[in-house]
Amino acid sequence: MAIVSYIRVSTAKQGRSGLGLEAQHAALARFAEAEGLQIVAEHVEVQSGKGADALERRPQLAAALATARKRSCSVAVAKLDRLSRDVAFISSFMANRVPFIVAELGSDVDPFVLHLFAALAQKERALISQRTREALKAAKARGVRLGNPKLDEVRARAYASTKAEADRFAANVRPVIEQIRAAGATSLRAIARALNARGVPTARGGEWTAVQVTAILRRAV
């Protein structure tokens, strides 16, 4: 049975770092293996999931739907909130008549249960936002100066150092990827398998995935 995987993070920073993308990719890979499913396409997106009109702002999700329709299969996500925490959005997604699977909940979860989880996620997001506003308002009333220039400077230096290290790593790995491409590997997954076969570790010392190869190619460019 074929599935189309959809992976999303909300911010460009998360997309550049790979945080969240790798975890979702690994979760979907484990789920597919456990359920005897084959991931025939993977769509990765960096975009906020807020709002009932989010589908219009997420071209990769639209592409995942189109691929699933063409192959008559389901779209799979690691967690429901990777689609959205908005009940209206989940309902409109269901109305597209393309089935979807949430790995965290299992392959046979009832649509009514999905609506319940979406409603809980939406409520949780609203409560977090409300608590944050109230905390900031209370701090301001106490005369607390919001924002810390020194802390921001430290964070900026740390980010610059991390970025420079990631750029150096990408520059070192890019020639190896080009060699693998020249040998005939064309897909991202094939390149990842070749890197693992050669014993080339990732920046964190782990194994390569298609998402990590994509991140290296984008950074190198």
Coordinates of C-alpha atoms in Angstrom, one line a residue:
M1 CA 0.0 0.0 0.0
A2 CA 1.4 3.4 -1.0
I3 CA 1.4 6.6 1.0
V4 CA 2.5 10.2 0.3
S5 CA 4.4 11.7 3.3
Y6 CA 4.0 15.4 4.2
I7 CA 6.5 17.1 6.6
R8 CA 6.1 20.6 7.8
V9 CA 7.8 23.1 10.2
S10 CA 6.5 26.5 11.0
T11 CA 9.5 28.8 10.6
A12 CA 12.4 29.3 8.2
K13 CA 14.8 28.9 11.1
Q14 CA 13.5 25.4 11.8
G15 CA 13.7 24.6 8.1
R16 CA 17.3 25.7 7.8
S17 CA 18.4 23.8 10.9
G18 CA 16.5 20.6 10.1
L19 CA 15.0 20.6 13.6
G20 CA 11.7 18.9 13.4
L21 CA 12.1 17.8 9.8
E22 CA 14.4 14.9 10.6
A23 CA 12.2 13.8 13.5
Q24 CA 9.1 13.7 11.3
H25 CA 10.9 12.0 8.5
A26 CA 12.1 9.3 10.9
A27 CA 8.7 8.9 12.5
L28 CA 7.0 8.4 9.1
A29 CA 9.7 6.0 8.0
R30 CA 9.2 3.9 11.1
F31 CA 5.4 4.0 10.8
A32 CA 5.6 2.9 7.1
E33 CA 7.9 0.0 7.9
A34 CA 5.7 -1.2 10.9
E35 CA 2.5 -1.0 8.8
G36 CA 3.9 -2.4 5.6
L37 CA 3.5 0.8 3.7
Q38 CA 5.6 2.3 0.9
I39 CA 6.3 6.0 0.9
V40 CA 6.1 6.9 -2.8
A41 CA 6.7 10.6 -2.5
E42 CA 7.7 13.1 0.2
H43 CA 6.7 16.8 0.4
V44 CA 8.5 19.1 2.8
E45 CA 7.2 22.6 3.7
V46 CA 8.2 25.5 5.8
Q47 CA 5.0 27.4 6.5
S48 CA 2.8 28.4 9.4
G49 CA -0.3 26.1 9.8
K50 CA -2.5 28.8 11.3
G51 CA -5.8 29.7 9.7
A52 CA -8.5 27.9 7.8
D53 CA -7.1 29.2 4.6
A54 CA -3.7 27.6 5.2
L55 CA -4.1 25.2 2.3
E56 CA -3.9 28.1 -0.1
R57 CA -0.6 29.2 1.4
R58 CA 1.0 25.8 1.4
P59 CA 1.9 24.7 -2.1
Q60 CA 3.7 21.5 -0.9
L61 CA 0.6 20.3 0.9
A62 CA -1.4 21.0 -2.3
A63 CA 1.2 19.0 -4.2
A64 CA 1.0 16.1 -1.7
L65 CA -2.8 16.1 -2.2
A66 CA -2.4 16.0 -6.0
T67 CA 0.1 13.2 -5.8
A68 CA -2.2 11.2 -3.5
R69 CA -5.1 11.7 -5.9
K70 CA -3.1 10.6 -8.9
R71 CA -1.9 7.5 -7.1
S72 CA -5.2 6.8 -5.3
C73 CA -3.5 6.7 -1.9
S74 CA -3.4 8.5 1.4
V75 CA -1.4 11.5 2.7
A76 CA 0.6 10.6 5.9
V77 CA 1.8 13.0 8.6
A78 CA 3.7 12.3 11.7
K79 CA 1.4 14.3 14.0
L80 CA -2.0 15.9 13.4
D81 CA -0.7 19.4 14.1
R82 CA 1.7 19.1 11.1
L83 CA -1.5 19.5 9.1
S84 CA -3.0 22.1 11.4
R85 CA -4.4 22.9 14.9
D86 CA -7.4 24.5 13.3
V87 CA -10.6 22.4 13.3
A88 CA -12.0 24.3 10.3
F89 CA -8.8 23.5 8.3
I90 CA -9.0 19.8 9.3
S91 CA -12.6 19.7 8.2
S92 CA -11.8 21.3 4.8
F93 CA -8.9 18.9 4.4
M94 CA -11.3 16.0 4.9
A95 CA -13.7 17.6 2.4
N96 CA -11.0 17.3 -0.3
R97 CA -11.8 13.6 -0.3
V98 CA -8.2 12.5 0.0
P99 CA -7.7 10.2 3.0
F100 CA -4.9 11.0 5.4
I101 CA -3.1 9.1 8.1
V102 CA -1.7 10.4 11.3
A103 CA 1.2 8.1 12.3
E104 CA 1.0 9.1 15.9
L105 CA -2.7 8.0 16.1
G106 CA -2.4 4.9 13.9
S107 CA -3.7 4.0 10.5
D108 CA -7.3 3.1 11.5
V109 CA -8.3 6.1 13.6
D110 CA -11.9 7.2 13.1
P111 CA -12.6 10.6 11.4
F112 CA -14.7 11.7 14.4
V113 CA -11.6 11.1 16.7
L114 CA -9.5 13.2 14.4
H115 CA -12.0 16.1 14.8
L116 CA -11.7 15.7 18.6
F117 CA -7.9 15.8 18.5
A118 CA -8.0 18.8 16.2
A119 CA -10.4 20.6 18.6
L120 CA -8.1 19.9 21.6
A121 CA -5.1 21.1 19.7
Q122 CA -6.9 24.3 18.7
K123 CA -8.0 24.9 22.3
E124 CA -4.4 24.3 23.6
R125 CA -3.0 26.8 21.1
A126 CA -5.5 29.4 22.2
L127 CA -4.7 28.8 25.9
I128 CA -1.0 29.1 25.3
S129 CA -1.4 32.3 23.4
Q130 CA -3.7 33.8 26.1
R131 CA -1.3 32.8 28.9
T132 CA 1.6 34.4 27.0
R133 CA -0.2 37.7 26.5
E134 CA -1.3 37.8 30.2
A135 CA 2.3 37.1 31.4
L136 CA 3.7 39.8 29.2
K137 CA 1.0 42.3 30.3
A138 CA 1.7 41.5 34.0
A139 CA 5.5 41.8 33.6
K140 CA 5.1 45.1 31.8
A141 CA 2.8 46.4 34.7
R142 CA 5.5 45.5 37.2
G143 CA 8.0 47.6 35.2
V144 CA 9.9 44.7 33.8
R145 CA 11.8 45.7 30.7
L146 CA 10.8 43.3 28.0
G147 CA 13.7 42.1 25.9
N148 CA 17.4 41.8 26.9
P149 CA 19.9 43.4 24.5
K150 CA 22.8 41.5 26.0
L151 CA 21.0 38.1 25.8
D152 CA 20.0 38.9 22.2
E153 CA 23.7 39.6 21.4
V154 CA 24.8 36.3 22.9
R155 CA 22.1 34.5 20.9
A156 CA 23.2 36.3 17.7
R157 CA 26.8 35.3 18.2
A158 CA 25.8 31.7 18.9
Y159 CA 23.7 31.5 15.8
A160 CA 26.4 33.0 13.7
S161 CA 28.9 30.4 15.0
T162 CA 26.5 27.5 14.4
K163 CA 25.7 28.8 10.9
A164 CA 29.4 29.1 10.0
E165 CA 30.1 25.5 11.2
A166 CA 27.1 24.2 9.2
D167 CA 28.4 26.0 6.1
R168 CA 31.8 24.5 6.5
F169 CA 30.3 21.0 6.9
A170 CA 28.2 21.5 3.8
A171 CA 31.2 22.7 1.8
N172 CA 33.1 19.5 2.7
V173 CA 30.2 17.1 2.0
R174 CA 29.1 18.8 -1.3
P175 CA 32.0 17.3 -3.4
V176 CA 31.2 13.8 -2.2
I177 CA 27.5 14.3 -3.2
E178 CA 28.7 15.5 -6.6
Q179 CA 30.8 12.3 -7.0
I180 CA 27.8 10.2 -6.1
R181 CA 25.6 12.1 -8.6
A182 CA 28.2 11.5 -11.3
A183 CA 28.1 7.8 -10.5
G184 CA 24.4 7.7 -11.4
A185 CA 22.5 8.5 -8.2
T186 CA 19.8 11.0 -9.0
S187 CA 17.2 10.9 -6.2
L188 CA 17.8 12.3 -2.8
R189 CA 17.2 9.0 -1.1
A190 CA 19.7 7.3 -3.4
I191 CA 22.3 9.9 -2.5
A192 CA 21.6 9.4 1.2
R193 CA 22.0 5.6 0.9
A194 CA 25.3 6.2 -0.9
L195 CA 26.6 8.5 1.7
N196 CA 25.7 6.0 4.4
A197 CA 27.3 3.2 2.4
R198 CA 30.5 5.2 2.2
G199 CA 30.5 5.7 5.9
V200 CA 30.1 9.5 5.7
P201 CA 28.5 10.7 9.0
T202 CA 26.1 13.6 9.2
A203 CA 27.0 16.7 11.2
R204 CA 25.6 15.0 14.3
G205 CA 27.3 11.7 13.6
G206 CA 24.1 9.9 12.4
E207 CA 22.9 8.4 9.2
W208 CA 21.7 10.4 6.1
T209 CA 18.1 10.9 5.0
A210 CA 16.7 12.6 1.9
V211 CA 15.8 15.6 4.1
Q212 CA 19.4 16.1 5.3
V213 CA 20.7 15.8 1.7
T214 CA 18.3 18.5 0.7
A215 CA 19.5 20.8 3.5
I216 CA 23.1 20.3 2.5
L217 CA 22.4 21.1 -1.2
R218 CA 20.4 24.2 -0.3
R219 CA 23.1 25.4 2.1
A220 CA 25.9 24.8 -0.3
V221 CA 24.1 26.8 -3.0

